[in-house]
């Protein structure tokens, strides 16, 4: 269904092997070169996943703080938008699940829009997202957002380069309007190494409980990792602003990813009975700010 051919970096001592770096998504056996490199791919700074017991204990403490945050948000009428963007299989769904697990479903909405309808294609690009913005006391989480235009639409040819560039020029103004309306906007880009992305694609393709997660667009993206890197860099360069900064989180270890994303959100607000010790410190190797944090 999909294949990935590496750059053929070979030494004199390495025998020629045309299949050594080939990735076939339909093959139920994950290649050793993917399996062996997955966790450390993309220069991930930790050698192994966070201990499960430590993760569960810490996550519970953070989720208690999220409940406090939401209680305060409802009482004060806070409007909060959290945007999750990132590479395919970077962990957006996992983070969102942990974030909203104990939050009120009446006051927390996840927006994951399908491809636009014919009517929406004829509208102002931002229009279909505006209707999902929060009312007072509400948290809205975008599982992918208006930034589709600078990512999948640009790379896969669903819009022109000119349309994507116009979007990038307009987006800071659009986000300034949201902020001027006292909507708190938090933007995350989740990054994952190439081999880890392939490993997760493979798991989705061959796990009957996850197969719904992989689409034709995902399969087509397997050979477009570098194109997505260039689109990511262009997006971060033009839409990381003082008022609406991008927070970058490395997602090879989903446990560390979840904890540090939630920590970042909690540290942004001064709500009653905030337990700073329970929140803890950000792992600055895993989460940082702006284009300079993630390698090109």
Short mmCIF file of C-alpha atoms in Angstrom, two decimals:
data_model
loop_
_atom_site.label_atom_id
_atom_site.label_comp_id
_atom_site.label_asym_id
_atom_site.label_seq_id
_atom_site.Cartn_x
_atom_site.Cartn_y
_atom_site.Cartn_z
CA UNK A 1 0.00 0.00 0.00
CA UNK A 2 2.86 2.37 0.71
CA UNK A 3 6.65 2.28 0.58
CA UNK A 4 9.54 4.36 1.85
CA UNK A 5 13.00 4.22 0.27
CA UNK A 6 15.84 5.67 2.35
CA UNK A 7 18.63 7.84 1.01
CA UNK A 8 20.87 4.81 0.30
CA UNK A 9 23.52 5.90 2.77
CA UNK A 10 25.92 2.97 2.49
CA UNK A 11 29.50 2.41 3.45
CA UNK A 12 32.05 0.15 1.78
CA UNK A 13 31.63 -2.41 4.57
CA UNK A 14 27.86 -2.50 4.19
CA UNK A 15 26.60 -4.98 1.61
CA UNK A 16 24.19 -3.73 -1.00
CA UNK A 17 20.63 -4.65 -0.09
CA UNK A 18 17.89 -2.99 -2.13
CA UNK A 19 15.18 -4.08 0.35
CA UNK A 20 17.05 -3.01 3.49
CA UNK A 21 15.22 0.29 3.93
CA UNK A 22 11.97 -0.49 2.19
CA UNK A 23 8.72 -0.05 4.10
CA UNK A 24 5.60 -1.88 2.95
CA UNK A 25 2.58 -0.95 5.06
CA UNK A 26 0.68 -4.05 3.96
CA UNK A 27 3.38 -6.40 5.28
CA UNK A 28 2.33 -7.55 8.77
CA UNK A 29 5.99 -7.73 9.87
CA UNK A 30 7.44 -4.41 10.96
CA UNK A 31 10.96 -4.05 9.48
CA UNK A 32 13.79 -4.25 12.00
CA UNK A 33 15.25 -0.94 10.80
CA UNK A 34 11.98 0.77 11.80
CA UNK A 35 11.56 -1.09 15.08
CA UNK A 36 15.15 -0.53 16.22
CA UNK A 37 15.22 3.19 15.42
CA UNK A 38 11.66 4.20 16.33
CA UNK A 39 12.02 5.47 19.90
CA UNK A 40 15.18 7.47 19.26
CA UNK A 41 14.11 8.74 15.83
CA UNK A 42 14.18 12.45 15.19
CA UNK A 43 16.81 12.86 17.89
CA UNK A 44 14.42 12.08 20.74
CA UNK A 45 16.26 13.06 23.94
CA UNK A 46 15.30 10.15 26.23
CA UNK A 47 16.54 6.56 25.97
CA UNK A 48 13.37 4.78 27.13
CA UNK A 49 9.72 5.49 27.94
CA UNK A 50 8.77 7.05 31.25
CA UNK A 51 8.04 4.47 33.96
CA UNK A 52 4.36 3.49 33.78
CA UNK A 53 3.72 3.76 37.54
CA UNK A 54 5.30 7.21 37.70
CA UNK A 55 3.27 8.25 34.66
CA UNK A 56 -0.06 7.10 36.10
CA UNK A 57 0.52 8.79 39.45
CA UNK A 58 1.60 12.05 37.86
CA UNK A 59 -1.24 12.04 35.34
CA UNK A 60 -3.82 11.65 38.12
CA UNK A 61 -2.40 14.67 39.94
CA UNK A 62 -2.48 16.73 36.76
CA UNK A 63 -6.04 15.70 35.94
CA UNK A 64 -7.14 16.85 39.42
CA UNK A 65 -5.64 20.23 38.55
CA UNK A 66 -7.50 20.24 35.23
CA UNK A 67 -10.79 19.80 37.11
CA UNK A 68 -9.88 22.81 39.27
CA UNK A 69 -9.02 24.80 36.16
CA UNK A 70 -12.33 23.98 34.53
CA UNK A 71 -14.33 24.80 37.67
CA UNK A 72 -12.69 28.21 37.68
CA UNK A 73 -13.22 28.62 33.93
CA UNK A 74 -16.95 27.97 34.32
CA UNK A 75 -17.22 30.37 37.27
CA UNK A 76 -15.36 33.18 35.49
CA UNK A 77 -16.69 32.65 31.96
CA UNK A 78 -13.26 31.86 30.53
CA UNK A 79 -13.28 30.91 26.86
CA UNK A 80 -10.41 28.59 25.99
CA UNK A 81 -9.37 27.24 22.59
CA UNK A 82 -6.66 24.59 22.44
CA UNK A 83 -5.35 23.75 18.98
CA UNK A 84 -3.56 20.46 18.38
CA UNK A 85 -1.61 20.17 15.17
CA UNK A 86 1.29 17.91 14.27
CA UNK A 87 2.50 15.07 12.16
CA UNK A 88 0.26 12.10 11.52
CA UNK A 89 0.47 9.61 14.41
CA UNK A 90 2.23 12.14 16.64
CA UNK A 91 -0.17 11.49 19.52
CA UNK A 92 -2.91 14.12 19.17
CA UNK A 93 -5.73 11.72 20.01
CA UNK A 94 -3.91 10.27 23.01
CA UNK A 95 -3.17 13.69 24.47
CA UNK A 96 -6.72 14.91 23.93
CA UNK A 97 -8.07 11.77 25.59
CA UNK A 98 -5.94 12.32 28.69
CA UNK A 99 -6.74 16.03 28.75
CA UNK A 100 -10.53 15.67 28.73
CA UNK A 101 -10.91 12.35 30.57
CA UNK A 102 -12.30 13.92 33.76
CA UNK A 103 -13.42 17.28 32.42
CA UNK A 104 -17.13 18.05 32.12
CA UNK A 105 -18.43 16.82 28.75
CA UNK A 106 -21.03 19.60 28.90
CA UNK A 107 -18.31 22.24 28.99
CA UNK A 108 -15.61 20.57 26.91
CA UNK A 109 -15.93 19.99 23.17
CA UNK A 110 -13.54 18.30 20.77
CA UNK A 111 -13.82 19.54 17.20
CA UNK A 112 -12.46 17.22 14.50
CA UNK A 113 -13.93 18.35 11.22
CA UNK A 114 -14.17 16.19 8.08
CA UNK A 115 -13.18 17.48 4.68
CA UNK A 116 -15.19 20.58 3.72
CA UNK A 117 -18.53 20.26 1.97
CA UNK A 118 -19.31 21.94 -1.33
CA UNK A 119 -21.00 24.76 0.57
CA UNK A 120 -18.00 25.20 2.88
CA UNK A 121 -15.62 25.26 -0.08
CA UNK A 122 -17.46 28.37 -1.27
CA UNK A 123 -17.19 30.16 2.08
CA UNK A 124 -14.50 32.28 3.73
CA UNK A 125 -11.85 29.74 4.69
CA UNK A 126 -12.08 30.37 8.46
CA UNK A 127 -15.88 30.36 8.50
CA UNK A 128 -16.47 26.72 9.34
CA UNK A 129 -14.10 26.96 12.30
CA UNK A 130 -15.59 30.16 13.72
CA UNK A 131 -18.93 28.47 14.37
CA UNK A 132 -17.20 26.04 16.77
CA UNK A 133 -15.55 28.67 18.95
CA UNK A 134 -16.40 28.50 22.67
CA UNK A 135 -19.03 30.35 24.62
CA UNK A 136 -18.39 31.58 28.16
CA UNK A 137 -17.09 28.89 30.51
CA UNK A 138 -16.31 26.47 27.69
CA UNK A 139 -13.17 24.69 26.52
CA UNK A 140 -12.93 23.79 22.83
CA UNK A 141 -10.18 21.47 21.64
CA UNK A 142 -9.42 21.41 17.91
CA UNK A 143 -8.09 18.04 16.76
CA UNK A 144 -6.56 19.64 13.70
CA UNK A 145 -7.79 23.11 12.85
CA UNK A 146 -7.63 25.92 10.33
CA UNK A 147 -3.95 24.98 9.97
CA UNK A 148 -5.00 22.15 7.64
CA UNK A 149 -4.45 24.69 4.87
CA UNK A 150 -0.75 25.00 5.65
CA UNK A 151 -0.24 21.27 6.20
CA UNK A 152 -2.16 18.44 4.58
CA UNK A 153 -3.92 20.66 2.04
CA UNK A 154 -0.64 22.20 0.90
CA UNK A 155 1.36 18.97 0.78
CA UNK A 156 -1.36 16.84 -0.81
CA UNK A 157 -2.36 19.47 -3.36
CA UNK A 158 -5.85 20.12 -1.99
CA UNK A 159 -5.12 23.84 -2.27
CA UNK A 160 -2.63 25.84 -4.28
CA UNK A 161 0.63 27.20 -2.90
CA UNK A 162 -0.81 30.69 -3.42
CA UNK A 163 -3.88 29.84 -1.33
CA UNK A 164 -1.69 28.38 1.40
CA UNK A 165 0.57 31.44 1.43
CA UNK A 166 -2.43 33.77 1.62
CA UNK A 167 -3.71 31.72 4.56
CA UNK A 168 -0.37 32.05 6.36
CA UNK A 169 -0.45 35.81 5.84
CA UNK A 170 -4.03 36.12 7.13
CA UNK A 171 -3.83 33.74 10.09
CA UNK A 172 -2.02 36.02 12.58
CA UNK A 173 -4.71 38.66 11.96
CA UNK A 174 -7.47 36.09 12.44
CA UNK A 175 -5.94 34.90 15.70
CA UNK A 176 -5.48 38.49 16.89
CA UNK A 177 -9.24 38.94 16.47
CA UNK A 178 -9.89 35.90 18.67
CA UNK A 179 -7.53 37.15 21.35
CA UNK A 180 -9.07 40.65 21.20
CA UNK A 181 -12.40 38.96 21.99
CA UNK A 182 -10.84 37.54 25.18
CA UNK A 183 -10.62 34.04 23.78
CA UNK A 184 -7.55 32.32 25.22
CA UNK A 185 -5.74 30.54 22.39
CA UNK A 186 -3.19 27.80 23.05
CA UNK A 187 -1.47 26.17 20.06
CA UNK A 188 0.47 22.89 20.14
CA UNK A 189 2.53 21.29 17.39
CA UNK A 190 3.25 17.62 18.15
CA UNK A 191 6.38 16.27 16.49
CA UNK A 192 7.36 12.62 16.00
CA UNK A 193 10.39 10.97 14.42
CA UNK A 194 10.15 9.37 11.01
CA UNK A 195 10.62 5.78 12.14
CA UNK A 196 8.22 6.22 15.04
CA UNK A 197 5.60 7.56 12.65
CA UNK A 198 6.09 4.53 10.40
CA UNK A 199 5.84 2.19 13.39
CA UNK A 200 2.55 3.76 14.48
CA UNK A 201 1.16 3.66 10.94
CA UNK A 202 2.03 -0.02 10.83
CA UNK A 203 0.32 -0.66 14.17
CA UNK A 204 -2.83 1.06 12.95
CA UNK A 205 -2.87 -0.88 9.71
CA UNK A 206 -2.59 -4.28 11.42
CA UNK A 207 -4.52 -3.70 14.66
CA UNK A 208 -8.25 -4.33 14.07
CA UNK A 209 -9.10 -1.90 16.88
CA UNK A 210 -7.09 0.93 15.31
CA UNK A 211 -7.46 0.31 11.57
CA UNK A 212 -10.11 3.05 11.35
CA UNK A 213 -7.40 5.58 12.23
CA UNK A 214 -5.51 5.18 8.97
CA UNK A 215 -6.78 6.78 5.79
CA UNK A 216 -5.74 6.99 2.17
CA UNK A 217 -4.23 10.39 2.95
CA UNK A 218 -2.13 8.82 5.72
CA UNK A 219 -0.87 6.16 3.33
CA UNK A 220 0.01 8.80 0.75
CA UNK A 221 1.84 10.78 3.47
CA UNK A 222 4.32 7.95 4.12
CA UNK A 223 6.52 9.11 1.26
CA UNK A 224 6.05 12.81 2.04
CA UNK A 225 7.78 13.19 5.41
CA UNK A 226 10.24 15.75 4.04
CA UNK A 227 7.48 17.73 2.31
CA UNK A 228 5.59 17.88 5.60
CA UNK A 229 8.77 19.06 7.31
CA UNK A 230 9.08 21.96 4.90
CA UNK A 231 5.39 22.83 5.30
CA UNK A 232 5.76 22.69 9.10
CA UNK A 233 8.77 24.98 9.06
CA UNK A 234 6.99 27.51 6.84
CA UNK A 235 3.92 27.46 9.09
CA UNK A 236 5.90 27.94 12.30
CA UNK A 237 7.99 30.69 10.72
CA UNK A 238 4.95 32.76 9.74
CA UNK A 239 2.39 32.06 12.50
CA UNK A 240 4.48 31.89 15.70
CA UNK A 241 3.71 35.29 17.23
CA UNK A 242 4.05 36.89 20.66
CA UNK A 243 0.26 36.84 21.12
CA UNK A 244 -0.32 33.36 19.68
CA UNK A 245 2.90 31.36 20.08
CA UNK A 246 3.42 27.75 19.06
CA UNK A 247 4.36 25.28 21.77
CA UNK A 248 6.27 22.31 20.33
CA UNK A 249 6.07 18.90 22.02
CA UNK A 250 8.05 15.81 21.04
CA UNK A 251 5.79 12.78 20.87
CA UNK A 252 7.96 9.66 20.57
CA UNK A 253 7.09 8.84 24.20
CA UNK A 254 3.35 9.40 24.60
CA UNK A 255 3.62 9.33 28.40
CA UNK A 256 5.99 12.27 28.56
CA UNK A 257 4.00 13.97 25.82
CA UNK A 258 0.73 13.86 27.76
CA UNK A 259 2.24 15.04 31.03
CA UNK A 260 4.13 17.97 29.57
CA UNK A 261 1.28 19.22 27.40
CA UNK A 262 -1.09 19.21 30.38
CA UNK A 263 1.55 20.88 32.57
CA UNK A 264 1.95 23.65 30.04
CA UNK A 265 -1.79 24.35 29.95
CA UNK A 266 -2.07 24.40 33.74
CA UNK A 267 0.89 26.74 34.13
CA UNK A 268 -0.80 29.36 31.93
CA UNK A 269 -3.60 30.12 34.40
CA UNK A 270 -3.83 31.25 38.04
CA UNK A 271 -6.90 29.39 39.29
CA UNK A 272 -7.87 28.93 42.97
CA UNK A 273 -6.08 26.24 45.01
CA UNK A 274 -3.52 25.69 42.29
CA UNK A 275 -1.03 23.05 43.45
CA UNK A 276 2.23 23.99 41.75
CA UNK A 277 4.07 21.09 43.35
CA UNK A 278 1.58 18.63 41.87
CA UNK A 279 1.98 20.22 38.44
CA UNK A 280 5.75 20.00 38.58
CA UNK A 281 8.27 21.26 36.07
CA UNK A 282 8.20 21.11 32.29
CA UNK A 283 10.67 18.69 30.72
CA UNK A 284 12.45 21.24 28.54
CA UNK A 285 13.95 18.47 26.43
CA UNK A 286 10.45 17.44 25.36
CA UNK A 287 8.49 20.69 25.22
CA UNK A 288 9.58 24.13 24.10
CA UNK A 289 8.55 27.27 22.26
CA UNK A 290 8.68 28.25 18.63
CA UNK A 291 10.40 27.16 15.42
CA UNK A 292 13.84 26.97 17.00
CA UNK A 293 12.85 24.08 19.23
CA UNK A 294 12.32 21.56 16.46
CA UNK A 295 15.00 20.57 13.98
CA UNK A 296 14.45 21.15 10.29
#
